[in-house]
Tab-separated table of C-alpha atoms and ligand atoms in Angstrom:
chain	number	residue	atom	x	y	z
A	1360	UNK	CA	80.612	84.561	108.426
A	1361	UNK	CA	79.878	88.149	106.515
A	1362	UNK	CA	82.621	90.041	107.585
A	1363	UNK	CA	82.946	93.741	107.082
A	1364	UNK	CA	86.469	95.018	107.592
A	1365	UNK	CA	87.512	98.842	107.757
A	1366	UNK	CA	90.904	100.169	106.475
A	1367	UNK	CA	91.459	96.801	104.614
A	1368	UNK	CA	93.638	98.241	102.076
A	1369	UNK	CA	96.076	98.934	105.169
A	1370	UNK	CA	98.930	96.305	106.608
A	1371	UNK	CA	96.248	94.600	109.035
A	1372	UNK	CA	93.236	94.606	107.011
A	1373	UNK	CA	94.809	93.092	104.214
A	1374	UNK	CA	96.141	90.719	106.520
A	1375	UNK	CA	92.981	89.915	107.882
A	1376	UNK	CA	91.466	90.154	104.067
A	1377	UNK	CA	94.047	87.517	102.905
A	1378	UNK	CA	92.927	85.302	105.934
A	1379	UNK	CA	89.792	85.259	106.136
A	1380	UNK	CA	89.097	84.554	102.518
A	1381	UNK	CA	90.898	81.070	103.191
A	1382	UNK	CA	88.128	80.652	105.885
A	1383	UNK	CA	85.758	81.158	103.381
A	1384	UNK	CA	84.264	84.014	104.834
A	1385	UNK	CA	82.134	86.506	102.912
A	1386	UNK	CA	84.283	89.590	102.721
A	1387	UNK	CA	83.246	93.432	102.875
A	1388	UNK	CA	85.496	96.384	102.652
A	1389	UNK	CA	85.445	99.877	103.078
A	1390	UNK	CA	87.302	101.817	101.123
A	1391	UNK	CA	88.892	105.308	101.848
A	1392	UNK	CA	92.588	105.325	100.054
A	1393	UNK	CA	93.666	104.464	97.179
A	1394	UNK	CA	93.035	101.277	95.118
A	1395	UNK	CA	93.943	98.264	96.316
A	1396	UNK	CA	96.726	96.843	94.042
A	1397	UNK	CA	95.865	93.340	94.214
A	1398	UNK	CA	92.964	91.217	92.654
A	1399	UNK	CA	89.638	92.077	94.539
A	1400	UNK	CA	87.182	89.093	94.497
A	1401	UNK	CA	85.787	91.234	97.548
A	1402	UNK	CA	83.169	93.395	97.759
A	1403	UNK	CA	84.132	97.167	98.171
A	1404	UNK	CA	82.055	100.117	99.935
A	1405	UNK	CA	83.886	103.881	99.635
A	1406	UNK	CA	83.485	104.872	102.966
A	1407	UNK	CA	85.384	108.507	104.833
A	1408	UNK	CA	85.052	107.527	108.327
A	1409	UNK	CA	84.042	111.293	108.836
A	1410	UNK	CA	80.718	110.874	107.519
A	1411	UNK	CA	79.159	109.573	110.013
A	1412	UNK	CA	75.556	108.812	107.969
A	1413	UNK	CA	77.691	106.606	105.517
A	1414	UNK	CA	78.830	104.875	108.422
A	1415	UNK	CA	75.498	103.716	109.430
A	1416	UNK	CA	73.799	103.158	105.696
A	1417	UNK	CA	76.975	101.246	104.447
A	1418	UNK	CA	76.315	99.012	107.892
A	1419	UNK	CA	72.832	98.837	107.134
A	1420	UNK	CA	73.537	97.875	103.282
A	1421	UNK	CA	75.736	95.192	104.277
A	1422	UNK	CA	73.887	93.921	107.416
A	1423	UNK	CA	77.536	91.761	108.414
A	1424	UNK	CA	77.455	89.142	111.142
A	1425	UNK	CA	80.958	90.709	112.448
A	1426	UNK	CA	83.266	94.440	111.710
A	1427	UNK	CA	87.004	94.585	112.654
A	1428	UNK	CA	87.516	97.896	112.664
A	1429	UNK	CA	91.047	98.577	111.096
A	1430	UNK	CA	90.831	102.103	109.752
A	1431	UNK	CA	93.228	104.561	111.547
A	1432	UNK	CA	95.339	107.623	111.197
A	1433	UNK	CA	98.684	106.513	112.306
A	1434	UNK	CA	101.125	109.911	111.694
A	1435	UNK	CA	101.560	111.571	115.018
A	1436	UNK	CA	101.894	114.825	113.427
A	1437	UNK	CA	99.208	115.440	111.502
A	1438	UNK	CA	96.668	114.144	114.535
A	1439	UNK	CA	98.440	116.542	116.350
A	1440	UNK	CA	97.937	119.348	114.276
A	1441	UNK	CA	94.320	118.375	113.295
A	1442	UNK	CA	92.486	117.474	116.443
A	1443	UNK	CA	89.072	118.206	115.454
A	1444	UNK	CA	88.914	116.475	112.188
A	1445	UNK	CA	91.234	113.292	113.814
A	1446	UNK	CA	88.606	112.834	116.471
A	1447	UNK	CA	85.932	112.950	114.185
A	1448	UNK	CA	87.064	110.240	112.456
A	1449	UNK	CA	88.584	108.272	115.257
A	1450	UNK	CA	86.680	108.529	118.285
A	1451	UNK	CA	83.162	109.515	116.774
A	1452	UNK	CA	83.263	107.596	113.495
A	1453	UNK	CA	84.316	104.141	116.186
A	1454	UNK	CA	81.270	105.362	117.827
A	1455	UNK	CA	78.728	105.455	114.666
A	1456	UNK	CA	80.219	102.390	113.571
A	1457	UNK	CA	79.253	100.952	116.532
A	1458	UNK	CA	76.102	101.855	116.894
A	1459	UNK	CA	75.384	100.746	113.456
A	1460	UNK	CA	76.628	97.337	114.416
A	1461	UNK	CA	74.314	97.636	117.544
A	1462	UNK	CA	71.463	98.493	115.009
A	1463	UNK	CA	72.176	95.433	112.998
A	1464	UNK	CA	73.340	92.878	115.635
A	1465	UNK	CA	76.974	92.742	114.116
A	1466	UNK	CA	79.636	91.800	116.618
A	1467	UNK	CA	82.259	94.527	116.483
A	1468	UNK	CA	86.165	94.335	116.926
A	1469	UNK	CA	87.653	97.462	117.650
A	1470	UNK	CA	91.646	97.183	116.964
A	1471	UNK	CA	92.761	99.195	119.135
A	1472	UNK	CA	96.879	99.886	120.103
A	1473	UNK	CA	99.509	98.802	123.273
A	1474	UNK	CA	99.847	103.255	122.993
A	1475	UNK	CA	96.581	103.575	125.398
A	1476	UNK	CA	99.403	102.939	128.312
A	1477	UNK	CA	102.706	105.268	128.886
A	1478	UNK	CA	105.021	102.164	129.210
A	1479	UNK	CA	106.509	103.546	132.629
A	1480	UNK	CA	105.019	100.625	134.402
A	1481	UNK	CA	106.495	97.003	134.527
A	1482	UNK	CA	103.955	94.853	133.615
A	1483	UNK	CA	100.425	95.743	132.323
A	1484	UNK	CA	97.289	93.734	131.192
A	1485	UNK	CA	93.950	93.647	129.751
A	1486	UNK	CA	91.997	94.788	132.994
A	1487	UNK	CA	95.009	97.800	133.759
A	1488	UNK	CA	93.762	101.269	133.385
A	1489	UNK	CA	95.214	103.693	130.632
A	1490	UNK	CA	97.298	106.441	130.781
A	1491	UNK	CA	98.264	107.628	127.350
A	1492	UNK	CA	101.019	110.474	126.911
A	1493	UNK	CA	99.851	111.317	123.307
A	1494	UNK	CA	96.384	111.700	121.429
A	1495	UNK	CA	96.365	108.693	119.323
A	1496	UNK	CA	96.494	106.952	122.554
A	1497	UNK	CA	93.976	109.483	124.258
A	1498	UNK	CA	91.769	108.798	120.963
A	1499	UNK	CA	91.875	104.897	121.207
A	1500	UNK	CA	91.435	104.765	124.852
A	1501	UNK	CA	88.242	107.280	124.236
A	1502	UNK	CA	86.783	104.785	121.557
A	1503	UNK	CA	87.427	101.709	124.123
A	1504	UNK	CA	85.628	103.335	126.864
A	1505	UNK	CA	83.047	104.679	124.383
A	1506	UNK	CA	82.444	100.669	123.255
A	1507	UNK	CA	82.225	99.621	126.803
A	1508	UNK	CA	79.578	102.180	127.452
A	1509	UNK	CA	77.315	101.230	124.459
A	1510	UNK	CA	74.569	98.701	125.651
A	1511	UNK	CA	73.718	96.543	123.594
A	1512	UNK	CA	77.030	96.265	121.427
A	1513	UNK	CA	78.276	93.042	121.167
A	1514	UNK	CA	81.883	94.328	120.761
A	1515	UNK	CA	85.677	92.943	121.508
A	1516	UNK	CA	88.984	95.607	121.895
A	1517	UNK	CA	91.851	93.833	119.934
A	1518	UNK	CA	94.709	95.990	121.278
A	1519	UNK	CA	97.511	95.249	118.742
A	1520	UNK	CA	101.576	96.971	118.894
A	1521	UNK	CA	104.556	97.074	116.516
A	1522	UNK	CA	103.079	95.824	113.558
A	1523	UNK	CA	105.270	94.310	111.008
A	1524	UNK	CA	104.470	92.035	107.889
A	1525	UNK	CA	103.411	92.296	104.149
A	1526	UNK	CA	100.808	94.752	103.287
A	1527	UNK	CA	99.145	92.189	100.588
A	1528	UNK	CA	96.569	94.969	99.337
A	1529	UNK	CA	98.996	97.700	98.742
A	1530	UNK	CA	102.726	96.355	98.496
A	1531	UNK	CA	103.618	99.975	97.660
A	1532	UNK	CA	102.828	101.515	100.649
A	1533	UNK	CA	104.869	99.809	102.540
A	1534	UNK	CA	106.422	102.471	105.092
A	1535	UNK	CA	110.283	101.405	104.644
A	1536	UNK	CA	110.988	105.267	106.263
A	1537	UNK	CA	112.575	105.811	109.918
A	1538	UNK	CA	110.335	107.362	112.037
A	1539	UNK	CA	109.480	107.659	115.794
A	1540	UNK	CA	107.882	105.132	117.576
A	1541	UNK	CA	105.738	103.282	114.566
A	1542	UNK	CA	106.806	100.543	112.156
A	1543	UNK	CA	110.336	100.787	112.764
A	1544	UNK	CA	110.482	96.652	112.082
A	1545	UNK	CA	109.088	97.407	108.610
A	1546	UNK	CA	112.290	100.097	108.390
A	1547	UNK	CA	114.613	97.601	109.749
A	1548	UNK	CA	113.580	94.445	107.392
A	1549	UNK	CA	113.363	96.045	104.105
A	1550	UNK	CA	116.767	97.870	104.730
A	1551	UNK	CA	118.540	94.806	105.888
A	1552	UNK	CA	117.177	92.302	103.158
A	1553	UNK	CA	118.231	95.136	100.674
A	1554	UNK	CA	121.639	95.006	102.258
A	1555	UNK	CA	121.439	98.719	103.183
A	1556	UNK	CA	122.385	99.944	106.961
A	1557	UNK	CA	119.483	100.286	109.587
A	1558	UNK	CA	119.348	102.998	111.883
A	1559	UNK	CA	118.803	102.411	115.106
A	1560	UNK	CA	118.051	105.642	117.170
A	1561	UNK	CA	118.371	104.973	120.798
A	1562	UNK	CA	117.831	108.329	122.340
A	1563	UNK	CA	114.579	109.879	123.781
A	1564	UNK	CA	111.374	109.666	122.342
A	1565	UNK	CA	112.120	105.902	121.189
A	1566	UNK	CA	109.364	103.013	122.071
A	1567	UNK	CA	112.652	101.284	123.289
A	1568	UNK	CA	110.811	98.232	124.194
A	1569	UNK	CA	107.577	96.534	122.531
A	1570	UNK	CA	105.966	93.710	121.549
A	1571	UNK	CA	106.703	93.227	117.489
A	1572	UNK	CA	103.178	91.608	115.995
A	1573	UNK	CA	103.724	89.513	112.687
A	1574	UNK	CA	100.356	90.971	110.566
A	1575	UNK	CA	99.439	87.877	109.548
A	1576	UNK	CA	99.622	86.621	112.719
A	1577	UNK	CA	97.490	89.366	114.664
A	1578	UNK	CA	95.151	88.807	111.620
A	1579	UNK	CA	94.063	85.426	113.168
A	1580	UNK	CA	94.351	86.454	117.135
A	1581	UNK	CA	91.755	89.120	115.685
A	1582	UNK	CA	89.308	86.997	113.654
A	1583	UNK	CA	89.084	84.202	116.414
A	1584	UNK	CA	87.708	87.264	118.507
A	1585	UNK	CA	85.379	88.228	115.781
A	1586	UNK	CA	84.150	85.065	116.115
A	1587	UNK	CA	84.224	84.822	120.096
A	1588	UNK	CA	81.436	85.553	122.202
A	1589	UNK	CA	84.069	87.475	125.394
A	1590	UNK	CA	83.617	91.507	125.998
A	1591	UNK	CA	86.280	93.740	127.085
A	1592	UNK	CA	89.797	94.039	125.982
A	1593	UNK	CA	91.828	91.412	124.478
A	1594	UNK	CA	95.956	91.636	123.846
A	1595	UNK	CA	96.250	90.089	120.580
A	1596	UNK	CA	99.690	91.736	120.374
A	1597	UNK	CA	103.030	89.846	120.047
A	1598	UNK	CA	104.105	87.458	123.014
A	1599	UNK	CA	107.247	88.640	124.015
A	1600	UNK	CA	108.903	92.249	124.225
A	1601	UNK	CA	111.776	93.124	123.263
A	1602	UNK	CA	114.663	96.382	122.979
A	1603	UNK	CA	114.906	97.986	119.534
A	1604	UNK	CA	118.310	97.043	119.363
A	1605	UNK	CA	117.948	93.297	120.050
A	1606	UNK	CA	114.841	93.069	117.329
A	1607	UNK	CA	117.391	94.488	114.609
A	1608	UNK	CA	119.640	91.636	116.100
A	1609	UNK	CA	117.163	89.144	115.371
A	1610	UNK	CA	115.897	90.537	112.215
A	1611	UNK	CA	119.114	90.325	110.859
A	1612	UNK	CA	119.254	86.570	111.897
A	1613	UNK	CA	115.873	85.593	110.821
A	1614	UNK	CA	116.956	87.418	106.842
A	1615	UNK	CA	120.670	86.068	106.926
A	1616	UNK	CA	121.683	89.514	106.968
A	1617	UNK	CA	124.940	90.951	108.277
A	1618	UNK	CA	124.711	92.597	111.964
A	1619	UNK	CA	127.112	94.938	110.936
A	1620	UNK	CA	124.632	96.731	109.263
A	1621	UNK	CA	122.683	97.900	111.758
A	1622	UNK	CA	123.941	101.064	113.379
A	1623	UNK	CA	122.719	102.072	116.809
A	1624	UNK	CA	122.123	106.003	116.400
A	1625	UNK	CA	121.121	109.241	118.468
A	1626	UNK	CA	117.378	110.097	117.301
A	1627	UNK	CA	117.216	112.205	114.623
A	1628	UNK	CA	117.680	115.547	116.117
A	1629	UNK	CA	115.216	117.445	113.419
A	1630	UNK	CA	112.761	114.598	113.869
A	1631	UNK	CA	113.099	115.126	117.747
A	1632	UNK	CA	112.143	119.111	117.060
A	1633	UNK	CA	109.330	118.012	115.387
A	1634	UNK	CA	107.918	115.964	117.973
A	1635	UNK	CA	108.937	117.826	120.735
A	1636	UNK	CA	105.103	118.341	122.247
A	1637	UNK	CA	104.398	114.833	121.308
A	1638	UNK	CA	104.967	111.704	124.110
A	1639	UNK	CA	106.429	108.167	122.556
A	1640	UNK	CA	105.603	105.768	125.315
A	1641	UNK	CA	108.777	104.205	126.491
A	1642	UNK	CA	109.005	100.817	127.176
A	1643	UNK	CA	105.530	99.153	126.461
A	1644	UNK	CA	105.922	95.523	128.035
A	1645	UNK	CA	102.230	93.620	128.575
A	1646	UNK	CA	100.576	90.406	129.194
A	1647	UNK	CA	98.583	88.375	127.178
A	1648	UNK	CA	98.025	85.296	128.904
A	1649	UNK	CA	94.298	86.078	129.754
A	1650	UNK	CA	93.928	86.584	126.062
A	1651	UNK	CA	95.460	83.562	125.055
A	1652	UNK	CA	93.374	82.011	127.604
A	1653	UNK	CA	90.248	82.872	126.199
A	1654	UNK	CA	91.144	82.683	122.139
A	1655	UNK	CA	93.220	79.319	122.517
A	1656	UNK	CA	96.432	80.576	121.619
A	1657	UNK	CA	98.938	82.917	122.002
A	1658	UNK	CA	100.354	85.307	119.700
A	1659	UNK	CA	103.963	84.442	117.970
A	1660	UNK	CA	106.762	85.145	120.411
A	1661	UNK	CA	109.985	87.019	118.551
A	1662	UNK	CA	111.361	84.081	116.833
A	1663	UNK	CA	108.202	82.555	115.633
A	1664	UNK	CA	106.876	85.629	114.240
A	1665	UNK	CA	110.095	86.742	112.289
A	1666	UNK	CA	110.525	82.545	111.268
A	1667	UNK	CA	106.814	82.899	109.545
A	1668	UNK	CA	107.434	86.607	108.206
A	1669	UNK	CA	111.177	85.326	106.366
A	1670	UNK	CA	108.172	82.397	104.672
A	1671	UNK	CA	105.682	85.202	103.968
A	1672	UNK	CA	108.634	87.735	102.514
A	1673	UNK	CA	110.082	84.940	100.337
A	1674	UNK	CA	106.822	83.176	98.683
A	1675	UNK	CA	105.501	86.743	97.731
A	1676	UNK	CA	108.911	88.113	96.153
A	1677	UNK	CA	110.191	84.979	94.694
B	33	NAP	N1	101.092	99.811	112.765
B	33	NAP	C1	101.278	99.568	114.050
B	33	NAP	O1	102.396	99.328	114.499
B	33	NAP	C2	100.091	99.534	115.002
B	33	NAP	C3	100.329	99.335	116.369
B	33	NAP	C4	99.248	99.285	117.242
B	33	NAP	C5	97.955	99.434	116.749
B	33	NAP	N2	97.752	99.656	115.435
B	33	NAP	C6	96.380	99.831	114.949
B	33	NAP	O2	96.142	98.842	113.957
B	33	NAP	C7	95.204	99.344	113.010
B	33	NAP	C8	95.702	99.107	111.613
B	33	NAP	O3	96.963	99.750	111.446
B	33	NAP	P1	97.785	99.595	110.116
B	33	NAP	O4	99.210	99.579	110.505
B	33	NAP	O5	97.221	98.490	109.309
B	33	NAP	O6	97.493	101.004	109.433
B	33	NAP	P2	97.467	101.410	107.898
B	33	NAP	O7	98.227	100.453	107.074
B	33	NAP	O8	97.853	102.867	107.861
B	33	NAP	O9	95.946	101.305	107.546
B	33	NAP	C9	95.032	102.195	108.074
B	33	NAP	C10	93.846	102.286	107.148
B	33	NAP	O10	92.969	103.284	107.711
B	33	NAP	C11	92.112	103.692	106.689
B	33	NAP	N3	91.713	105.091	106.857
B	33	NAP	C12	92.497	106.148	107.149
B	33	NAP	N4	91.742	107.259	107.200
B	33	NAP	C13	90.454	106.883	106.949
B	33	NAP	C14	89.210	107.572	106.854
B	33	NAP	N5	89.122	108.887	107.007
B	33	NAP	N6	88.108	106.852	106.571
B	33	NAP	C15	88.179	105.514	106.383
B	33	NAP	N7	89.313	104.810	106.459
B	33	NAP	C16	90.435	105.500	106.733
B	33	NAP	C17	92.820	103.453	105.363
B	33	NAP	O11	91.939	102.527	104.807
B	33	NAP	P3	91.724	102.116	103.292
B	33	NAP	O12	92.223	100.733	103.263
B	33	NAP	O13	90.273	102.170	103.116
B	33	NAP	O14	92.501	103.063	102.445
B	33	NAP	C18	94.136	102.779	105.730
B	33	NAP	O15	94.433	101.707	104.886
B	33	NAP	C19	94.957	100.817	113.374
B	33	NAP	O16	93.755	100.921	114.076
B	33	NAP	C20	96.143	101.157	114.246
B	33	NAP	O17	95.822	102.184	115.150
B	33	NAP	C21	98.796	99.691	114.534
């Protein structure tokens, strides 16, 4: 398979990078950041997702059979504070991208995120409808219904949540900071296998519950549906949800860590200040099953995932 991959310099992509090459696949990236910092036997295509007309031509250079789409702002504030230029590249460079990969007869995968829903509601799945309380959710759920509207696309949503894991392409940019809401296993894992105290914040504005998704492992749930032939939305998140406070629990199991390290806090009250006009969906708690149904396998529950990360996190530091 030629497969073009967007943002593969970030913790997914290079996840998905690191993967497919094993399948032997032929591998393109766009490039918008910096350098990656590990060997590239890859081909790489600078690409600013705001330039539309790159989009396309860098498409129709490559001519792939398949494009996840990775590339992403992920900081709440600054898509807050710059709409116009975060919805350019977003919700109408997803769109040129995919109707370059009409134009070419690429299958796209469109990784989308479990923040399209508010998490005030039990139980959701593939088929329930949206309802995002900030605008990188009202951006991703624009691009999914944007997809679905496209004839002729051969495309697949890959909504993905709580991403943790080795980024392979950029070890350095590994975001071991607290913040709201994003990447708080990262936080938790390279504080506790330094011996250093995690914080914890349980007040407001915390995702209190998701579903943690080992990179590596969402790397394959999103390659088997570049490879599948299903449209429509697939969960390729984690398999089982869990409380912030529990995760740390296990986290600290999974790196022979000591519990006593991880201190349950009040969130940050300058942080809190900050966000103040932004929403944090609560407790995000989905199902996968038809997903697993239709890829042949379900994503790592809690324990499996953290199991495979302590193999990952020891092979590649020791
Ligand atoms: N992290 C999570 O917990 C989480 C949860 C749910 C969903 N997701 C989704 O998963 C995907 C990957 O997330 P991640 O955690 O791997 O993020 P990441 O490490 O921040 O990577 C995002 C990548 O986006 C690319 N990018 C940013 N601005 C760009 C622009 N203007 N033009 C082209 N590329 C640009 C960069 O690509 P280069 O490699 O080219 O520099 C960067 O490496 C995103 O779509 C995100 O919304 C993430």
């Amino acid at each position: 398979m030629k497969l073009y991959v967007t943002g593969g310099t970030g913790l997914v992509g290079s996840n998905i990078i690191r993967l497919a090459r094993e399948q032997d696949s032929e591998i393109i990236a766009a490039q918008y950041g910096p350098e990656p910092e590990w060997q590239v036997d890859y081909e790489l295509d600078p690409l600013n997702l705001a330039d539309h007309d790159a989009i396309r031509a860098s498409i129709q250079k490559f001519k792939p059979d398949a494009v996840i789409h990775c590339a992403a702002i992920l900081d709440q504030l600054f898509m807050f504070a710059n709409r116009e230029l975060c919805w350019s590249i977003m919700v109408d460079g997803t769109r040129a991208l995919a109707e370059a990969c009409r134009d070419v007869g690429a299958r796209l995968v469109f990784v989308s995120s479990d923040w399209v829903f508010d998490g005030r509601v039990e139980l959701v799945d593939e088929s329930s409808p949206p309802n995002p309380v900030n605008f990188y959710g009202v951006m991703k759920a624009a691009s999914e219904r944007d997809l679905g509207a496209l004839d002729g696309l051969d495309y697949g949503v890959g909504r993905l949540a709580g991403i943790y894991g080795l980024n392979y392409a950029a070890p350095s940019l590994a975001r071991k900071e607290n913040g709201l809401g994003f990447d708080f296993s990262v936080y938790v894992i390279y504080r506790l296998a330094a011996g250093l105290p995690a914080e914890v914040w349980t007040g407001p504005k915390v995702n209190d519950v998701a579903h943690p998704t080992l990179a590596s492992d969402c790397a394959d749930m999103l390659l088997r549906l570049a490879r599948h032939d299903g449209k429509g939305v697939f969960h390729c998140f984690g398999s089982e949800a869990i409380n912030r406070i529990d995760l740390a629990h296990e986290i600290a199991a999974a790196f022979e860590a000591d519990p006593a390290l991880i201190m349950p806090t009040r969130t940050d009250e300058a942080v809190l200040d900050e966000m103040r006009h932004i929403g944090i969906p609560y407790r995000t708690r989905m199902s996968a099953d038809r997903t697993a149904g239709a890829l042949g396998r379900r994503a790592f529950n809690v324990k499996e995932g953290l199991k495979a990360f302590r193999q990952e996190w020891d092979d590649f530091w020791n």
